[in-house]
Amino acid sequence: MTDNAQQQPSAPHTELPTQYAPADVEGPLYERWVERGYFEADAKSDKPAYTVVIPPPNVTGSLHLGHAFEHTLIDALTRRKRMQGFETLWQPGMDHAGIATQNVVERELGKEGKSRHDLGREAFVERVWQWKGESGGQISGQMRRLGDGVAWSRERFTMDEGLSQAVQTIFKRLYDDELIYRAERIINWCPRCLTAISDIEVEYQDDDGELVSMTYGEGDDTIVVATTRAETMLGDTAVAVHPDDERYKHLVGKEIRLPLTDRSIPVVADTHVDPEFGTGAVKVTPAHDPNDFEIGQRHNLPSLTVMDEHAVITAHGPFQGLDRLEARSAIVAALRAEGRIVAEKRPYVHSVGHCSRCKTTIEPRLSMQWWVKVGPLAKAAGDAVRDGRVKIHPQEMEKRYFDWVDNLHDWCISRQLWWGHRIPVWYGPNGEVVCIGPDDEAPTGEGWHQDTDVLDTWFSSGLWPFSTLGWPEQTESLAKFYPNSVLVTGYDILFFWVARMMMFGLYAMDGTPPFHTIALHGMVRDQFGKKMSKSFGNAVNPLDWMDKYGSDALRFTLARGANPGVDVPIGEDWVQGSRNFANKIWNATRFALMNGATVDGPLPEPSAMSATDRWILSRLNSVVAEVDALYEDFQFAKLSDALFHFAWDEVFDWYVELSKTTFQAGGPAAEVSKRVLGEVLDVTLKLLHPVVPFVTETLWTTLTGGESIVVADWPSDSGFRDTAAEREIESLQAVVTEVRRFRADQGLQPGQRVPARLELDGTPFAAHEAAIRQLLRLQPEGEAFSATATLPVAGATVALDLSGTIDVAAERKRLAKDLAAAQKERQQAEAKLGNEAFLAKAPDNVVDKIRGRLTKADEDITRIQAQLGRLPEA
């Protein structure tokens, strides 16, 4: 890689195409960056390290707006650090996505009329690897489209050989430390995927169900319970009431008859029961409900499993063999026939968990599974934030983090799948259990077999910050690039992926956390703030917008909406606006090149510069300092907005325009301004580059002749400030802005020339008359000049002769009509706000709206009266 600091730029080119065509530029530019190795990271380098891992996308996935948003932020951070001289590693890779990938391949097999069981485990896994090689990972190509500056030579996969070794190593260590164990507990079970699933793989939504109240027991021993899952009553082993509930004290300890069965069940007292909710009595089904399981443990209740893995009833009797929903209706009908139904509510809307992959309603199920004892691991993860070793940004997200890690339940890590890291435990013929590490020999012989389950995908992705660097080997990369500098991820997986990485990183790396900072961002939503979803019809393929407007336009739009921890609304018109900004940068740089802007040689001394030159350089240094501070605070929206307004408003709309008169006049002043303009563009393009890399690369290399802006030096604040020049140009801007507003109010066309007399003596901008006249299209006063409108502003006076440009009588008539309408609007608003009866009854938002109308009317009246006052008499 070329060291740009030692490189001498060649003579800059001076020609650019008249229009910017992203589609012609982006692909070739990106491949050039990759070929030159700009994104690779050298573990032997003596530069300070800056490391970020990519939150590994699923191998089944494709680029969506959430990916594009997150990748834009990470790419901006790493591009800036690379320019600042850090040995920068953005670590790429993909997750094997156990359930999702297995479902994809099973669907393909289904089209062939086969199931995975027809192939057998070994052949099925081979088929998945084949699919991964042919169809998986299309997101990698889409990341290139976006401009992701990742170290492709280091790309990892959570099931490659090195990461598999890391998984087996940490499993063995945790097992030996008694932090992994096997036990029968309640888990989330998907009857379609036929596996346990993690909490993050459960999506809750409001479903229309039923709430059925029914009686248990007989005579004086009758008790009413309610349920939304009547089919589980076949597995009830108790009824629970609160120990202080006087209504049921006579029943506690008694046995009552369970309807539709030949069993009796006890009434137990448990503080978990809320006596104020429903009847204050709850049915207890330990094998099919997590809360009931805990009650069962406290009271030594039996756990009766009444459904199989397909959610089909297995309990002996007339309901055996029925699907859970069929059984629900049949059991309610049978209870109704016995006169035990007290009340039925349909529809009863309640929150129901669904498998995020197949949308099947999940079933809580008692199952033998492998678990991580998270207590000591979670405490370490909490302590690392509390003692300041890890910062969470924004800081207000810390509470959510602590609420989670301080209350973590043990983590179910086994999955009943074939695709994934198989649990490295072998069972012997005499009940032996042996955990095998990567360097151990698996036991052989008759009766020995390996556990059939695989590990939760989050188990391997929890190792990502260090397994991707070669752990458990003590590699140069691990020594150089661990811990990560920052983790950029969505707040929605703070509890899942982030917490797991914290627990594993601290455990495996001797108390060193996996990253210094956790920077949390929000979710991308549509322009109305609604969640994007195919079912809502508002989902957007980011590739479509990149095809239409260019990758830079999409990136800038996303960055400009990225306030820490806050959701990001986005609409196509905003992307179009960012495309216009890219075009503005292009056109302004093209103008500068055509007028001789240059980066050759040092900047002239301030004494040789005009006030305009000193003003823009002073502002430039302020913006450099502001952008640096905002980057360190992960304020992407604010820094993007600051760059937008500086580039568009100050550089392009003011400095470039003010320089035109200087360039036209020529001479030494023009040569100074050419060098200043070159400097301003050089620095501005560098500041913009991390967010909009493609257009800035094209323009910067053309302007400077440098090798690449990717490896150029990041700008630094030179400390130069000139407050006097800033005040001078601000006053000039005030004059131009006010006269432009007056011209627009009078209906003058922007290019329409108007005779004017400028009285600038004694003002700080007296030397800028030529620029003011050019910007305002003001021609010199002639012999017949008659000042029909006079505008005093910023100590200057601008007298205009409008006699030949507007119909004063018609303009006065139009403004008088507008004034009458505004005064009527004010009267109506004042009348409503003065009506006590209206104020007492109207909602706050309606009252606020009326107050807004009053404020607007007052502003309109003031504006129109000022316009009338500036018009000559008709």
PDB file of N, CA and C in Angstrom, residues 616-648:
ATOM      1  N   ILE A 616     -13.496  32.153   4.381  1.00  0.00           N
ATOM      2  CA  ILE A 616     -13.781  30.746   4.078  1.00  0.00           C
ATOM      3  C   ILE A 616     -12.761  29.828   4.736  1.00  0.00           C
ATOM      4  N   LEU A 617     -11.510  30.263   4.839  1.00  0.00           N
ATOM      5  CA  LEU A 617     -10.513  29.436   5.518  1.00  0.00           C
ATOM      6  C   LEU A 617     -10.792  29.372   7.024  1.00  0.00           C
ATOM      7  N   SER A 618     -11.252  30.473   7.593  1.00  0.00           N
ATOM      8  CA  SER A 618     -11.616  30.481   9.008  1.00  0.00           C
ATOM      9  C   SER A 618     -12.781  29.531   9.252  1.00  0.00           C
ATOM     10  N   ARG A 619     -13.774  29.608   8.392  1.00  0.00           N
ATOM     11  CA  ARG A 619     -14.940  28.714   8.522  1.00  0.00           C
ATOM     12  C   ARG A 619     -14.536  27.256   8.287  1.00  0.00           C
ATOM     13  N   LEU A 620     -13.641  27.033   7.348  1.00  0.00           N
ATOM     14  CA  LEU A 620     -13.190  25.678   7.037  1.00  0.00           C
ATOM     15  C   LEU A 620     -12.566  25.028   8.270  1.00  0.00           C
ATOM     16  N   ASN A 621     -11.701  25.750   8.954  1.00  0.00           N
ATOM     17  CA  ASN A 621     -11.054  25.194  10.136  1.00  0.00           C
ATOM     18  C   ASN A 621     -12.057  24.938  11.256  1.00  0.00           C
ATOM     19  N   SER A 622     -13.034  25.801  11.381  1.00  0.00           N
ATOM     20  CA  SER A 622     -14.084  25.574  12.385  1.00  0.00           C
ATOM     21  C   SER A 622     -14.858  24.300  12.080  1.00  0.00           C
ATOM     22  N   VAL A 623     -15.140  24.074  10.804  1.00  0.00           N
ATOM     23  CA  VAL A 623     -15.890  22.879  10.406  1.00  0.00           C
ATOM     24  C   VAL A 623     -15.059  21.620  10.624  1.00  0.00           C
ATOM     25  N   VAL A 624     -13.755  21.690  10.343  1.00  0.00           N
ATOM     26  CA  VAL A 624     -12.882  20.533  10.607  1.00  0.00           C
ATOM     27  C   VAL A 624     -12.964  20.161  12.088  1.00  0.00           C
ATOM     28  N   ALA A 625     -12.856  21.145  12.956  1.00  0.00           N
ATOM     29  CA  ALA A 625     -12.915  20.881  14.398  1.00  0.00           C
ATOM     30  C   ALA A 625     -14.275  20.341  14.805  1.00  0.00           C
ATOM     31  N   GLU A 626     -15.333  20.908  14.225  1.00  0.00           N
ATOM     32  CA  GLU A 626     -16.687  20.474  14.564  1.00  0.00           C
ATOM     33  C   GLU A 626     -16.929  19.034  14.121  1.00  0.00           C
ATOM     34  N   VAL A 627     -16.525  18.706  12.902  1.00  0.00           N
ATOM     35  CA  VAL A 627     -16.727  17.353  12.373  1.00  0.00           C
ATOM     36  C   VAL A 627     -15.943  16.334  13.191  1.00  0.00           C
ATOM     37  N   ASP A 628     -14.702  16.667  13.559  1.00  0.00           N
ATOM     38  CA  ASP A 628     -13.914  15.753  14.381  1.00  0.00           C
ATOM     39  C   ASP A 628     -14.609  15.468  15.712  1.00  0.00           C
ATOM     40  N   ALA A 629     -15.107  16.503  16.356  1.00  0.00           N
ATOM     41  CA  ALA A 629     -15.779  16.320  17.639  1.00  0.00           C
ATOM     42  C   ALA A 629     -17.040  15.472  17.488  1.00  0.00           C
ATOM     43  N   LEU A 630     -17.774  15.688  16.419  1.00  0.00           N
ATOM     44  CA  LEU A 630     -19.011  14.933  16.197  1.00  0.00           C
ATOM     45  C   LEU A 630     -18.724  13.471  15.870  1.00  0.00           C
ATOM     46  N   TYR A 631     -17.644  13.203  15.132  1.00  0.00           N
ATOM     47  CA  TYR A 631     -17.269  11.808  14.870  1.00  0.00           C
ATOM     48  C   TYR A 631     -16.968  11.079  16.177  1.00  0.00           C
ATOM     49  N   GLU A 632     -16.232  11.736  17.070  1.00  0.00           N
ATOM     50  CA  GLU A 632     -15.872  11.091  18.328  1.00  0.00           C
ATOM     51  C   GLU A 632     -17.091  10.816  19.193  1.00  0.00           C
ATOM     52  N   ASP A 633     -18.176  11.523  18.934  1.00  0.00           N
ATOM     53  CA  ASP A 633     -19.413  11.343  19.698  1.00  0.00           C
ATOM     54  C   ASP A 633     -20.453  10.544  18.907  1.00  0.00           C
ATOM     55  N   PHE A 634     -20.047   9.995  17.758  1.00  0.00           N
ATOM     56  CA  PHE A 634     -20.911   9.174  16.899  1.00  0.00           C
ATOM     57  C   PHE A 634     -22.176   9.927  16.470  1.00  0.00           C
ATOM     58  N   GLN A 635     -22.027  11.232  16.264  1.00  0.00           N
ATOM     59  CA  GLN A 635     -23.150  12.069  15.851  1.00  0.00           C
ATOM     60  C   GLN A 635     -23.147  12.199  14.323  1.00  0.00           C
ATOM     61  N   PHE A 636     -23.502  11.092  13.653  1.00  0.00           N
ATOM     62  CA  PHE A 636     -23.427  11.071  12.195  1.00  0.00           C
ATOM     63  C   PHE A 636     -24.390  12.059  11.549  1.00  0.00           C
ATOM     64  N   ALA A 637     -25.580  12.177  12.102  1.00  0.00           N
ATOM     65  CA  ALA A 637     -26.554  13.099  11.524  1.00  0.00           C
ATOM     66  C   ALA A 637     -26.057  14.536  11.603  1.00  0.00           C
ATOM     67  N   LYS A 638     -25.531  14.918  12.755  1.00  0.00           N
ATOM     68  CA  LYS A 638     -25.075  16.298  12.929  1.00  0.00           C
ATOM     69  C   LYS A 638     -23.858  16.601  12.070  1.00  0.00           C
ATOM     70  N   LEU A 639     -22.919  15.662  11.978  1.00  0.00           N
ATOM     71  CA  LEU A 639     -21.721  15.951  11.174  1.00  0.00           C
ATOM     72  C   LEU A 639     -22.077  15.992   9.687  1.00  0.00           C
ATOM     73  N   SER A 640     -23.006  15.125   9.263  1.00  0.00           N
ATOM     74  CA  SER A 640     -23.423  15.147   7.854  1.00  0.00           C
ATOM     75  C   SER A 640     -24.150  16.447   7.534  1.00  0.00           C
ATOM     76  N   ASP A 641     -24.979  16.884   8.475  1.00  0.00           N
ATOM     77  CA  ASP A 641     -25.708  18.132   8.260  1.00  0.00           C
ATOM     78  C   ASP A 641     -24.750  19.318   8.241  1.00  0.00           C
ATOM     79  N   ALA A 642     -23.761  19.302   9.131  1.00  0.00           N
ATOM     80  CA  ALA A 642     -22.773  20.383   9.148  1.00  0.00           C
ATOM     81  C   ALA A 642     -22.008  20.441   7.832  1.00  0.00           C
ATOM     82  N   LEU A 643     -21.626  19.291   7.303  1.00  0.00           N
ATOM     83  CA  LEU A 643     -20.892  19.252   6.035  1.00  0.00           C
ATOM     84  C   LEU A 643     -21.780  19.672   4.868  1.00  0.00           C
ATOM     85  N   PHE A 644     -23.034  19.242   4.904  1.00  0.00           N
ATOM     86  CA  PHE A 644     -23.965  19.628   3.837  1.00  0.00           C
ATOM     87  C   PHE A 644     -24.082  21.151   3.760  1.00  0.00           C
ATOM     88  N   HIS A 645     -24.360  21.770   4.907  1.00  0.00           N
ATOM     89  CA  HIS A 645     -24.585  23.226   4.884  1.00  0.00           C
ATOM     90  C   HIS A 645     -23.295  24.001   4.619  1.00  0.00           C
ATOM     91  N   PHE A 646     -22.172  23.515   5.131  1.00  0.00           N
ATOM     92  CA  PHE A 646     -20.918  24.206   4.827  1.00  0.00           C
ATOM     93  C   PHE A 646     -20.603  24.112   3.339  1.00  0.00           C
ATOM     94  N   ALA A 647     -20.702  22.903   2.783  1.00  0.00           N
ATOM     95  CA  ALA A 647     -20.350  22.721   1.379  1.00  0.00           C
ATOM     96  C   ALA A 647     -21.314  23.464   0.469  1.00  0.00           C
ATOM     97  N   TRP A 648     -22.592  23.232   0.660  1.00  0.00           N
ATOM     98  CA  TRP A 648     -23.574  23.809  -0.250  1.00  0.00           C
ATOM     99  C   TRP A 648     -23.732  25.313  -0.020  1.00  0.00           C
TER     100      TRP A 648
END
